[in-house]
Amino acid sequence: CCDLNNQPRGLEDPELLARETVFSVSEIEALYELFKRISSAVIDDGLINKEEFQLALFKINKKESLFVDRVFDLFDTKHSGILGFEEFARALSVFHPNALVDDKIEFSFQLYDLKQQGFIERQEVKQMVVTTLAESGMNLSDDVIENIINKTFEQADTKHDGKIDKEEWKNLVLRHPSLLKNMTLQYLKDITTTFPSFVFHSQVDDT
Amino acid sequence: QRNSGPPILINAFQLIGMSSCLDLSGFFEK
């Protein structure tokens, strides 16, 4: 379970992760306590599979979810189908209140660019709206959905080409910051007080 | 011709944000 320098698997270099994320070394070590809890929920293997990810981060127990799949893929930067601690920490860093707005804009753009074409197309927006309504039990007519999407594209698609590119997305969210609300988890600031047991395993003095 | 229904106030991405929201709050409850 441990490597030669006696650090737990996945937490080999907390200082490097702290330098490359918004978390401090202590916060990285506390985040590892959260990671251990999530990664042992179904299979205690030190890795987060999609089922554990869905249970922990979305509180839904359905077989398939468009957003769970998309968010999991964005966390899974090594495309292995499972998340190691480094991937988990780097992705969650974007959701920290202190993360750069540009990083949140980039992540949210990729989240909504379902087909990863470099732009968000109308059909993708409709698919996401229909999925959201279905998951939340809301029932809106197709006319109302089309109207919402029309209005959204009137606001966002300033180049009038039927799609939203990254520049248009950035302009839209800067005009409407509430669209990034789902990109910030305020409680990540409390990670060390929520998981104080990290101090028993800490191998570094934080600065 | 008058527009019949109420004006649409919600942006599609506000709606989508409801489903695409991560929720780790259960781990942070005191």
Coordinates of N, CA and C in Angstrom, one line a residue:
Chain A
C1 N 0.8 -1.2 0.0 CA 0.0 0.0 0.0 C 0.9 1.3 0.0
C2 N 2.1 1.1 0.3 CA 2.9 2.3 0.4 C 4.2 2.2 -0.5
D3 N 4.7 3.4 -0.9 CA 5.9 3.3 -1.8 C 7.1 3.5 -0.9
L4 N 8.2 3.6 -1.5 CA 9.5 3.6 -0.7 C 9.6 4.7 0.3
N5 N 9.1 5.9 -0.1 CA 9.2 7.0 0.9 C 8.1 7.1 1.9
N6 N 7.4 5.9 1.9 CA 6.4 5.7 3.0 C 5.1 6.7 2.8
Q7 N 4.9 7.2 1.7 CA 3.7 8.0 1.4 C 2.6 7.1 0.9
P8 N 1.4 7.3 1.3 CA 0.3 6.5 0.8 C 0.2 6.6 -0.7
R9 N -0.3 5.5 -1.3 CA -0.5 5.4 -2.7 C -1.4 6.6 -3.2
G10 N -0.9 7.3 -4.2 CA -1.7 8.4 -4.7 C -1.3 9.8 -4.1
L11 N -0.6 9.7 -3.0 CA -0.2 10.9 -2.3 C 1.3 11.0 -2.2
E12 N 1.9 10.6 -3.3 CA 3.4 10.5 -3.3 C 4.1 11.9 -3.1
D13 N 3.5 12.9 -3.8 CA 4.1 14.2 -3.8 C 3.1 15.3 -3.5
P14 N 2.6 15.5 -2.2 CA 1.6 16.5 -1.9 C 2.1 17.9 -2.2
E15 N 3.4 18.1 -2.1 CA 3.9 19.5 -2.3 C 3.8 19.9 -3.8
L16 N 4.0 18.9 -4.7 CA 3.9 19.2 -6.1 C 2.4 19.5 -6.4
L17 N 1.5 18.7 -5.9 CA 0.1 18.9 -6.1 C -0.4 20.3 -5.5
A18 N 0.2 20.6 -4.4 CA -0.2 21.9 -3.8 C 0.3 23.1 -4.7
R19 N 1.5 22.9 -5.3 CA 2.0 24.0 -6.1 C 1.2 24.1 -7.4
E20 N 0.6 23.0 -7.9 CA -0.1 23.0 -9.2 C -1.6 23.1 -9.0
T21 N -2.1 23.3 -7.8 CA -3.5 23.5 -7.6 C -3.7 24.7 -6.6
V22 N -4.9 25.0 -6.3 CA -5.1 26.1 -5.3 C -5.0 25.6 -3.9
F23 N -4.9 24.3 -3.7 CA -4.9 23.7 -2.3 C -3.5 23.9 -1.7
S24 N -3.5 24.1 -0.4 CA -2.2 24.1 0.3 C -1.8 22.6 0.6
V25 N -0.6 22.4 1.1 CA -0.2 21.0 1.4 C -1.1 20.3 2.4
S26 N -1.4 21.1 3.4 CA -2.4 20.5 4.4 C -3.7 20.2 3.8
E27 N -4.2 21.1 2.9 CA -5.5 20.8 2.3 C -5.4 19.6 1.4
I28 N -4.3 19.4 0.7 CA -4.1 18.2 -0.2 C -4.2 17.0 0.7
E29 N -3.5 17.0 1.9 CA -3.5 15.9 2.7 C -4.9 15.6 3.3
A30 N -5.6 16.7 3.6 CA -7.0 16.5 4.1 C -7.9 16.0 3.0
L31 N -7.7 16.5 1.8 CA -8.5 16.1 0.6 C -8.2 14.6 0.4
Y32 N -7.0 14.1 0.7 CA -6.8 12.7 0.5 C -7.6 11.8 1.5
E33 N -7.9 12.4 2.7 CA -8.8 11.7 3.6 C -10.2 11.5 3.0
L34 N -10.7 12.6 2.3 CA -12.0 12.5 1.6 C -11.9 11.5 0.5
F35 N -10.8 11.6 -0.3 CA -10.6 10.6 -1.4 C -10.7 9.2 -0.9
K36 N -10.0 8.9 0.2 CA -10.0 7.5 0.7 C -11.4 7.1 1.1
R37 N -12.2 8.0 1.6 CA -13.6 7.6 2.0 C -14.4 7.3 0.7
I38 N -14.3 8.2 -0.3 CA -15.0 7.9 -1.5 C -14.6 6.7 -2.2
S39 N -13.2 6.5 -2.3 CA -12.7 5.4 -3.1 C -12.9 4.1 -2.4
S40 N -13.3 4.0 -1.2 CA -13.5 2.7 -0.5 C -15.0 2.4 -0.4
A41 N -15.9 3.2 -1.0 CA -17.3 3.1 -0.8 C -17.8 1.8 -1.4
V42 N -17.3 1.4 -2.6 CA -17.8 0.2 -3.2 C -16.7 -0.9 -3.3
I43 N -15.5 -0.5 -3.8 CA -14.4 -1.4 -3.9 C -13.2 -0.6 -3.2
D44 N -12.6 -1.2 -2.2 CA -11.6 -0.5 -1.4 C -10.2 -0.7 -2.1
D45 N -10.0 0.0 -3.2 CA -8.8 -0.2 -4.0 C -8.0 1.1 -4.2
G46 N -8.4 2.2 -3.4 CA -7.6 3.4 -3.6 C -7.8 4.1 -4.9
L47 N -8.9 3.8 -5.6 CA -9.3 4.5 -6.8 C -10.8 4.7 -6.8
I48 N -11.2 5.7 -7.5 CA -12.6 6.0 -7.6 C -13.2 5.5 -8.9
N49 N -14.1 4.6 -8.9 CA -14.7 4.2 -10.1 C -16.0 5.0 -10.3
K50 N -16.6 4.8 -11.5 CA -17.8 5.7 -11.8 C -18.9 5.6 -10.8
E51 N -19.1 4.4 -10.3 CA -20.2 4.1 -9.4 C -19.9 4.9 -8.1
E52 N -18.7 4.8 -7.6 CA -18.4 5.6 -6.4 C -18.4 7.1 -6.6
F53 N -18.0 7.5 -7.8 CA -18.1 8.9 -8.1 C -19.5 9.4 -8.1
Q54 N -20.4 8.6 -8.7 CA -21.8 9.0 -8.8 C -22.4 9.1 -7.4
L55 N -22.1 8.0 -6.6 CA -22.7 8.0 -5.3 C -22.3 9.2 -4.4
A56 N -21.0 9.5 -4.6 CA -20.4 10.6 -3.7 C -20.7 12.0 -4.2
L57 N -20.7 12.2 -5.5 CA -20.7 13.5 -6.0 C -22.1 13.9 -6.5
F58 N -22.9 13.0 -6.8 CA -24.2 13.4 -7.4 C -25.4 12.9 -6.7
K59 N -25.2 12.0 -5.7 CA -26.3 11.5 -4.8 C -27.4 10.9 -5.6
I60 N -27.1 10.4 -6.8 CA -28.1 9.7 -7.5 C -27.7 8.3 -7.8
N61 N -28.6 7.4 -7.8 CA -28.3 6.0 -7.9 C -28.9 5.4 -9.1
K62 N -28.9 6.2 -10.2 CA -29.5 5.7 -11.4 C -28.3 5.0 -12.2
K63 N -28.7 4.2 -13.1 CA -27.7 3.5 -13.9 C -26.9 4.4 -14.8
E64 N -27.6 5.4 -15.4 CA -26.9 6.3 -16.4 C -27.3 7.7 -16.1
S65 N -26.3 8.6 -16.2 CA -26.6 10.0 -16.2 C -25.7 10.7 -17.1
L66 N -26.2 11.5 -18.0 CA -25.4 12.3 -18.9 C -24.3 13.1 -18.2
F67 N -24.7 13.8 -17.1 CA -23.8 14.6 -16.5 C -22.7 13.9 -15.7
V68 N -23.1 12.8 -15.0 CA -22.1 12.0 -14.3 C -21.0 11.5 -15.3
D69 N -21.5 11.0 -16.4 CA -20.5 10.6 -17.5 C -19.6 11.7 -17.9
R70 N -20.2 12.8 -18.2 CA -19.4 14.0 -18.7 C -18.4 14.5 -17.7
V71 N -18.9 14.7 -16.4 CA -18.0 15.2 -15.4 C -16.9 14.2 -15.1
F72 N -17.3 12.9 -15.0 CA -16.3 11.9 -14.8 C -15.2 11.9 -15.9
D73 N -15.6 12.0 -17.1 CA -14.7 12.1 -18.2 C -13.7 13.2 -18.1
L74 N -14.2 14.4 -17.6 CA -13.4 15.5 -17.4 C -12.4 15.4 -16.2
F75 N -12.8 14.7 -15.2 CA -11.9 14.3 -14.1 C -10.9 13.3 -14.6
D76 N -11.3 12.4 -15.4 CA -10.5 11.2 -15.8 C -9.5 11.7 -16.9
T77 N -8.5 12.5 -16.6 CA -7.7 13.0 -17.6 C -6.7 12.0 -18.2
K78 N -6.5 10.9 -17.5 CA -5.7 9.8 -18.0 C -6.5 8.8 -18.8
H79 N -7.8 9.0 -18.9 CA -8.7 8.2 -19.7 C -8.5 6.7 -19.4
S80 N -8.5 6.4 -18.1 CA -8.3 5.0 -17.6 C -9.7 4.4 -17.1
G81 N -10.7 5.3 -17.0 CA -12.0 4.8 -16.5 C -12.1 4.7 -15.0
I82 N -11.0 5.1 -14.3 CA -11.0 5.2 -12.9 C -10.1 6.4 -12.5
L83 N -10.5 7.0 -11.3 CA -9.8 8.2 -10.9 C -8.8 7.9 -9.8
G84 N -7.5 8.4 -10.0 CA -6.5 8.4 -9.0 C -6.6 9.7 -8.2
F85 N -5.9 9.7 -7.1 CA -6.0 10.9 -6.2 C -5.6 12.2 -7.0
E86 N -4.5 12.1 -7.8 CA -4.0 13.3 -8.5 C -5.1 13.9 -9.4
E87 N -5.8 13.0 -10.1 CA -6.8 13.5 -11.0 C -7.9 14.1 -10.2
F88 N -8.3 13.5 -9.1 CA -9.4 14.0 -8.2 C -9.0 15.4 -7.7
A89 N -7.8 15.5 -7.2 CA -7.4 16.8 -6.6 C -7.3 17.9 -7.6
R90 N -6.7 17.6 -8.8 CA -6.6 18.6 -9.8 C -7.9 19.1 -10.3
A91 N -8.9 18.2 -10.5 CA -10.2 18.6 -11.0 C -11.0 19.3 -9.9
L92 N -10.9 18.9 -8.7 CA -11.7 19.5 -7.6 C -11.1 20.9 -7.3
S93 N -9.8 21.1 -7.6 CA -9.2 22.4 -7.4 C -9.9 23.5 -8.2
V94 N -10.4 23.1 -9.4 CA -11.2 24.1 -10.2 C -12.5 24.5 -9.5
F95 N -13.0 23.7 -8.6 CA -14.3 24.0 -7.9 C -14.0 24.7 -6.6
H96 N -12.8 25.0 -6.3 CA -12.4 25.7 -5.1 C -12.8 27.2 -5.2
P97 N -13.3 27.8 -4.2 CA -13.7 29.2 -4.3 C -12.5 30.1 -4.8
N98 N -11.3 29.7 -4.5 CA -10.2 30.5 -4.8 C -9.6 30.2 -6.2
A99 N -10.2 29.3 -6.9 CA -9.7 28.9 -8.3 C -9.9 30.1 -9.2
L100 N -9.1 30.1 -10.3 CA -9.3 31.2 -11.3 C -10.6 31.1 -12.0
V101 N -11.2 32.2 -12.3 CA -12.5 32.2 -13.0 C -12.3 31.6 -14.4
D102 N -11.1 31.9 -15.0 CA -10.9 31.4 -16.3 C -10.9 29.8 -16.3
D103 N -10.4 29.2 -15.2 CA -10.3 27.8 -15.2 C -11.8 27.2 -15.0
K104 N -12.6 27.9 -14.3 CA -14.0 27.5 -14.2 C -14.7 27.7 -15.5
I105 N -14.4 28.7 -16.2 CA -15.0 29.0 -17.5 C -14.6 27.8 -18.5
E106 N -13.3 27.5 -18.5 CA -12.8 26.4 -19.4 C -13.5 25.1 -19.0
F107 N -13.6 24.8 -17.7 CA -14.1 23.5 -17.3 C -15.6 23.4 -17.7
S108 N -16.3 24.5 -17.4 CA -17.8 24.5 -17.7 C -18.0 24.4 -19.2
F109 N -17.2 25.1 -20.0 CA -17.3 25.0 -21.5 C -17.1 23.5 -21.9
Q110 N -16.1 22.9 -21.4 CA -15.9 21.5 -21.8 C -17.0 20.6 -21.3
L111 N -17.6 20.9 -20.2 CA -18.7 20.1 -19.6 C -19.9 20.2 -20.6
Y112 N -20.2 21.3 -21.1 CA -21.4 21.5 -22.0 C -21.1 21.2 -23.5
D113 N -19.8 21.1 -23.8 CA -19.4 20.7 -25.2 C -19.4 19.2 -25.2
L114 N -20.6 18.6 -25.2 CA -20.7 17.2 -25.1 C -19.9 16.4 -26.1
K115 N -20.0 16.8 -27.3 CA -19.3 16.1 -28.4 C -17.8 16.5 -28.5
Q116 N -17.4 17.4 -27.7 CA -16.0 17.9 -27.7 C -15.6 18.3 -29.1
Q117 N -16.4 19.2 -29.7 CA -16.1 19.7 -31.0 C -15.5 21.1 -31.0
G118 N -15.4 21.7 -29.8 CA -14.9 23.0 -29.6 C -15.9 24.1 -29.6
F119 N -17.2 23.7 -29.7 CA -18.3 24.6 -29.6 C -19.5 23.9 -29.0
I120 N -20.4 24.6 -28.5 CA -21.7 24.0 -27.9 C -22.8 24.3 -28.9
E121 N -23.3 23.2 -29.4 CA -24.3 23.4 -30.5 C -25.7 23.2 -29.9
R122 N -26.7 23.7 -30.6 CA -28.1 23.8 -30.2 C -28.6 22.5 -29.7
Q123 N -28.3 21.4 -30.5 CA -28.8 20.1 -30.2 C -28.3 19.6 -28.8
E124 N -27.0 20.0 -28.5 CA -26.4 19.6 -27.2 C -27.2 20.3 -26.1
V125 N -27.5 21.6 -26.3 CA -28.2 22.3 -25.2 C -29.5 21.7 -25.0
K126 N -30.2 21.4 -26.1 CA -31.5 20.8 -25.9 C -31.4 19.5 -25.2
Q127 N -30.5 18.7 -25.6 CA -30.3 17.4 -24.9 C -30.1 17.6 -23.4
M128 N -29.3 18.5 -23.0 CA -29.0 18.8 -21.6 C -30.2 19.3 -20.9
V129 N -30.9 20.2 -21.5 CA -32.2 20.8 -20.9 C -33.2 19.6 -20.7
V130 N -33.4 18.8 -21.7 CA -34.4 17.7 -21.6 C -33.9 16.7 -20.5
T131 N -32.6 16.4 -20.4 CA -32.1 15.6 -19.3 C -32.3 16.2 -18.0
T132 N -32.0 17.5 -17.8 CA -32.2 18.1 -16.5 C -33.6 18.1 -16.1
L133 N -34.5 18.4 -17.0 CA -35.9 18.4 -16.7 C -36.4 17.0 -16.3
A134 N -35.9 16.0 -17.0 CA -36.3 14.6 -16.7 C -35.8 14.2 -15.3
E135 N -34.5 14.6 -15.0 CA -33.9 14.2 -13.7 C -34.5 14.9 -12.5
S136 N -35.1 16.1 -12.8 CA -35.6 16.9 -11.7 C -37.2 16.7 -11.6
G137 N -37.7 15.9 -12.5 CA -39.2 15.7 -12.5 C -40.0 16.8 -13.0
M138 N -39.4 17.8 -13.7 CA -40.2 18.9 -14.2 C -40.7 18.6 -15.6
N139 N -41.8 19.1 -15.9 CA -42.5 18.8 -17.1 C -42.8 20.1 -17.9
L140 N -42.0 20.4 -18.9 CA -42.2 21.5 -19.8 C -42.5 21.1 -21.2
S141 N -43.4 21.8 -21.9 CA -43.7 21.4 -23.2 C -42.5 21.7 -24.1
D142 N -42.5 21.0 -25.3 CA -41.4 21.2 -26.2 C -41.3 22.7 -26.7
D143 N -42.5 23.3 -26.8 CA -42.5 24.7 -27.2 C -41.8 25.6 -26.2
V144 N -42.0 25.4 -24.9 CA -41.4 26.2 -23.9 C -39.9 25.9 -23.9
I145 N -39.5 24.6 -24.1 CA -38.1 24.3 -24.1 C -37.4 25.0 -25.3
E146 N -38.1 25.0 -26.5 CA -37.5 25.6 -27.6 C -37.4 27.1 -27.4
N147 N -38.4 27.7 -26.7 CA -38.4 29.1 -26.4 C -37.2 29.5 -25.5
I148 N -36.9 28.7 -24.5 CA -35.8 28.9 -23.6 C -34.5 28.8 -24.4
I149 N -34.4 27.8 -25.2 CA -33.1 27.7 -26.0 C -33.0 28.8 -27.0
N150 N -34.1 29.3 -27.6 CA -34.0 30.4 -28.5 C -33.5 31.6 -27.8
K151 N -34.0 31.9 -26.6 CA -33.6 33.1 -25.9 C -32.2 33.0 -25.5
T152 N -31.7 31.8 -25.1 CA -30.4 31.6 -24.7 C -29.4 31.8 -25.8
F153 N -29.8 31.3 -27.0 CA -28.9 31.6 -28.2 C -28.9 33.0 -28.6
E154 N -30.0 33.7 -28.4 CA -30.1 35.2 -28.7 C -29.0 35.9 -27.8
Q155 N -28.9 35.4 -26.5 CA -28.0 36.1 -25.6 C -26.5 35.7 -25.9
A156 N -26.3 34.4 -26.2 CA -25.0 33.8 -26.3 C -24.3 33.8 -27.7
D157 N -25.1 33.5 -28.7 CA -24.6 33.3 -30.0 C -24.4 34.6 -30.8
T158 N -23.5 35.4 -30.3 CA -23.3 36.8 -30.9 C -22.8 36.8 -32.3
K159 N -22.3 35.6 -32.7 CA -21.8 35.5 -34.1 C -22.9 35.0 -35.1
H160 N -24.0 34.6 -34.5 CA -25.2 34.1 -35.2 C -24.8 33.0 -36.2
D161 N -24.1 32.0 -35.7 CA -23.8 30.9 -36.5 C -24.4 29.6 -36.0
G162 N -25.3 29.7 -35.0 CA -26.0 28.6 -34.5 C -25.2 27.8 -33.5
K163 N -24.1 28.2 -33.0 CA -23.3 27.5 -32.0 C -22.6 28.5 -31.1
I164 N -22.2 28.0 -29.9 CA -21.5 28.9 -29.0 C -20.1 28.4 -28.8
D165 N -19.2 29.3 -29.3 CA -17.8 28.9 -29.2 C -17.2 29.4 -27.8
K166 N -16.0 29.1 -27.6 CA -15.4 29.4 -26.2 C -15.5 30.9 -25.9
E167 N -15.2 31.7 -26.9 CA -15.2 33.2 -26.7 C -16.6 33.7 -26.4
E168 N -17.6 33.1 -27.1 CA -19.0 33.5 -26.8 C -19.4 33.0 -25.4
W169 N -18.9 31.8 -25.0 CA -19.3 31.3 -23.7 C -18.7 32.2 -22.6
K170 N -17.4 32.6 -22.8 CA -16.8 33.4 -21.8 C -17.5 34.7 -21.7
N171 N -17.9 35.3 -22.8 CA -18.6 36.6 -22.8 C -20.0 36.4 -22.1
L172 N -20.6 35.3 -22.3 CA -21.9 35.1 -21.7 C -21.8 34.9 -20.2
V173 N -20.8 34.1 -19.7 CA -20.7 33.9 -18.3 C -20.2 35.2 -17.6
L174 N -19.4 36.0 -18.2 CA -19.0 37.2 -17.6 C -20.1 38.2 -17.5
R175 N -21.1 38.1 -18.4 CA -22.3 39.0 -18.3 C -23.3 38.4 -17.3
H176 N -23.2 37.0 -17.1 CA -24.2 36.3 -16.2 C -23.4 35.4 -15.3
P177 N -22.7 35.9 -14.3 CA -21.8 35.1 -13.5 C -22.5 34.0 -12.8
S178 N -23.9 34.1 -12.6 CA -24.6 33.0 -11.9 C -24.5 31.7 -12.7
L179 N -24.2 31.8 -14.0 CA -24.0 30.6 -14.8 C -22.8 29.7 -14.3
L180 N -22.0 30.3 -13.5 CA -20.8 29.6 -13.0 C -21.0 29.1 -11.6
K181 N -22.3 29.3 -11.1 CA -22.5 28.9 -9.7 C -22.2 27.5 -9.4
N182 N -22.5 26.6 -10.4 CA -22.3 25.2 -10.1 C -20.8 24.8 -10.2
M183 N -20.0 25.8 -10.5 CA -18.5 25.5 -10.6 C -17.8 25.9 -9.3
T184 N -18.5 26.2 -8.2 CA -17.8 26.5 -7.0 C -18.5 25.8 -5.8
L185 N -17.6 25.1 -5.1 CA -18.1 24.4 -3.9 C -17.4 25.1 -2.7
Q186 N -18.3 26.0 -2.0 CA -17.7 26.8 -0.9 C -17.1 26.0 0.2
Y187 N -17.6 24.8 0.5 CA -17.1 24.1 1.6 C -15.7 23.5 1.4
L188 N -15.2 23.6 0.2 CA -13.8 23.1 0.0 C -12.8 23.9 0.8
K189 N -13.3 25.1 1.2 CA -12.4 25.9 2.1 C -12.3 25.3 3.4
D190 N -13.2 24.4 3.8 CA -13.2 23.9 5.2 C -12.6 22.5 5.2
I191 N -11.9 22.1 4.2 CA -11.4 20.7 4.0 C -10.5 20.3 5.2
T192 N -9.7 21.2 5.7 CA -8.8 20.7 6.8 C -9.5 20.6 8.1
T193 N -10.5 21.4 8.4 CA -11.3 21.3 9.6 C -12.3 20.1 9.5
T194 N -12.7 19.8 8.3 CA -13.6 18.7 8.2 C -12.9 17.3 8.3
F195 N -11.7 17.3 7.8 CA -10.9 16.1 7.9 C -9.6 16.3 8.7
P196 N -9.7 16.6 9.9 CA -8.5 16.9 10.7 C -7.6 15.8 10.9
S197 N -8.1 14.5 10.7 CA -7.2 13.4 10.9 C -6.0 13.3 10.0
F198 N -6.0 14.2 9.0 CA -4.8 14.2 8.1 C -3.5 14.5 8.8
V199 N -3.6 15.2 10.0 CA -2.4 15.6 10.7 C -1.7 14.4 11.2
F200 N -2.4 13.3 11.4 CA -1.7 12.1 11.9 C -0.9 11.4 10.8
H201 N -1.1 11.7 9.6 CA -0.4 11.1 8.5 C 0.5 12.1 7.8
S202 N 0.4 13.4 8.2 CA 1.2 14.4 7.5 C 2.7 14.2 7.6
Q203 N 3.3 14.4 6.4 CA 4.8 14.1 6.3 C 5.5 15.4 6.0
V204 N 4.8 16.5 6.0 CA 5.4 17.8 5.7 C 4.9 18.9 6.6
D205 N 5.8 19.9 6.8 CA 5.4 21.1 7.5 C 4.8 22.1 6.5
D206 N 3.5 22.4 6.6 CA 2.9 23.3 5.7 C 3.4 24.8 6.0
T207 N 3.4 25.6 4.9 CA 3.9 27.0 5.1 C 2.7 27.9 4.9
Chain B
Q1 N -49.6 41.7 -33.2 CA -50.0 40.5 -32.5 C -49.3 40.4 -31.1
R2 N -50.1 40.2 -30.1 CA -49.5 40.2 -28.8 C -48.9 38.8 -28.5
N3 N -47.8 38.8 -27.8 CA -47.2 37.5 -27.3 C -48.0 37.0 -26.2
S4 N -48.5 35.7 -26.3 CA -49.4 35.3 -25.2 C -48.7 34.9 -23.9
G5 N -47.7 34.0 -23.9 CA -47.2 33.4 -22.7 C -46.4 34.5 -21.9
P6 N -46.0 34.1 -20.7 CA -45.1 35.0 -19.9 C -43.7 35.0 -20.5
P7 N -42.9 36.1 -20.3 CA -41.6 36.2 -20.9 C -40.7 35.1 -20.2
I8 N -39.8 34.5 -21.1 CA -38.9 33.5 -20.6 C -37.7 34.2 -19.8
L9 N -37.6 33.9 -18.5 CA -36.6 34.5 -17.7 C -35.4 33.7 -17.4
I10 N -35.5 32.4 -17.7 CA -34.4 31.5 -17.3 C -33.6 31.2 -18.5
N11 N -32.3 31.2 -18.3 CA -31.4 30.9 -19.4 C -31.2 29.3 -19.3
A12 N -31.1 28.7 -20.5 CA -31.0 27.3 -20.6 C -29.8 26.7 -19.7
F13 N -28.8 27.5 -19.6 CA -27.6 27.0 -18.8 C -27.8 27.1 -17.3
Q14 N -28.7 28.1 -16.9 CA -29.1 28.1 -15.5 C -29.8 26.8 -15.2
L15 N -30.7 26.4 -16.1 CA -31.5 25.2 -15.9 C -30.5 23.9 -15.9
I16 N -29.6 23.9 -16.8 CA -28.7 22.8 -16.9 C -27.8 22.7 -15.7
G17 N -27.5 23.8 -15.1 CA -26.6 23.9 -14.0 C -27.2 23.1 -12.8
M18 N -28.5 23.0 -12.7 CA -29.1 22.3 -11.6 C -28.7 20.8 -11.6
S19 N -28.6 20.2 -12.8 CA -28.3 18.8 -12.9 C -26.8 18.5 -12.9
S20 N -26.0 19.5 -13.4 CA -24.6 19.3 -13.6 C -23.8 19.7 -12.3
C21 N -24.5 19.8 -11.2 CA -23.8 20.4 -10.0 C -23.2 19.2 -9.2
L22 N -22.0 19.4 -8.8 CA -21.4 18.4 -7.9 C -21.9 18.7 -6.5
D23 N -22.0 17.6 -5.7 CA -22.5 17.9 -4.3 C -21.7 16.9 -3.3
L24 N -20.8 17.5 -2.7 CA -20.0 16.8 -1.7 C -20.4 17.2 -0.3
S25 N -21.5 18.0 -0.2 CA -21.9 18.6 1.1 C -22.1 17.6 2.2
G26 N -22.5 16.4 1.8 CA -22.8 15.4 2.9 C -21.5 15.0 3.6
F27 N -20.4 15.1 3.0 CA -19.1 14.8 3.6 C -18.6 15.9 4.6
F28 N -19.2 17.1 4.4 CA -18.8 18.3 5.1 C -19.7 18.7 6.2
E29 N -20.8 17.9 6.4 CA -21.7 18.2 7.5 C -21.1 17.9 8.8
K30 N -21.3 18.9 9.8 CA -20.7 18.7 11.1 C -21.4 17.6 11.9

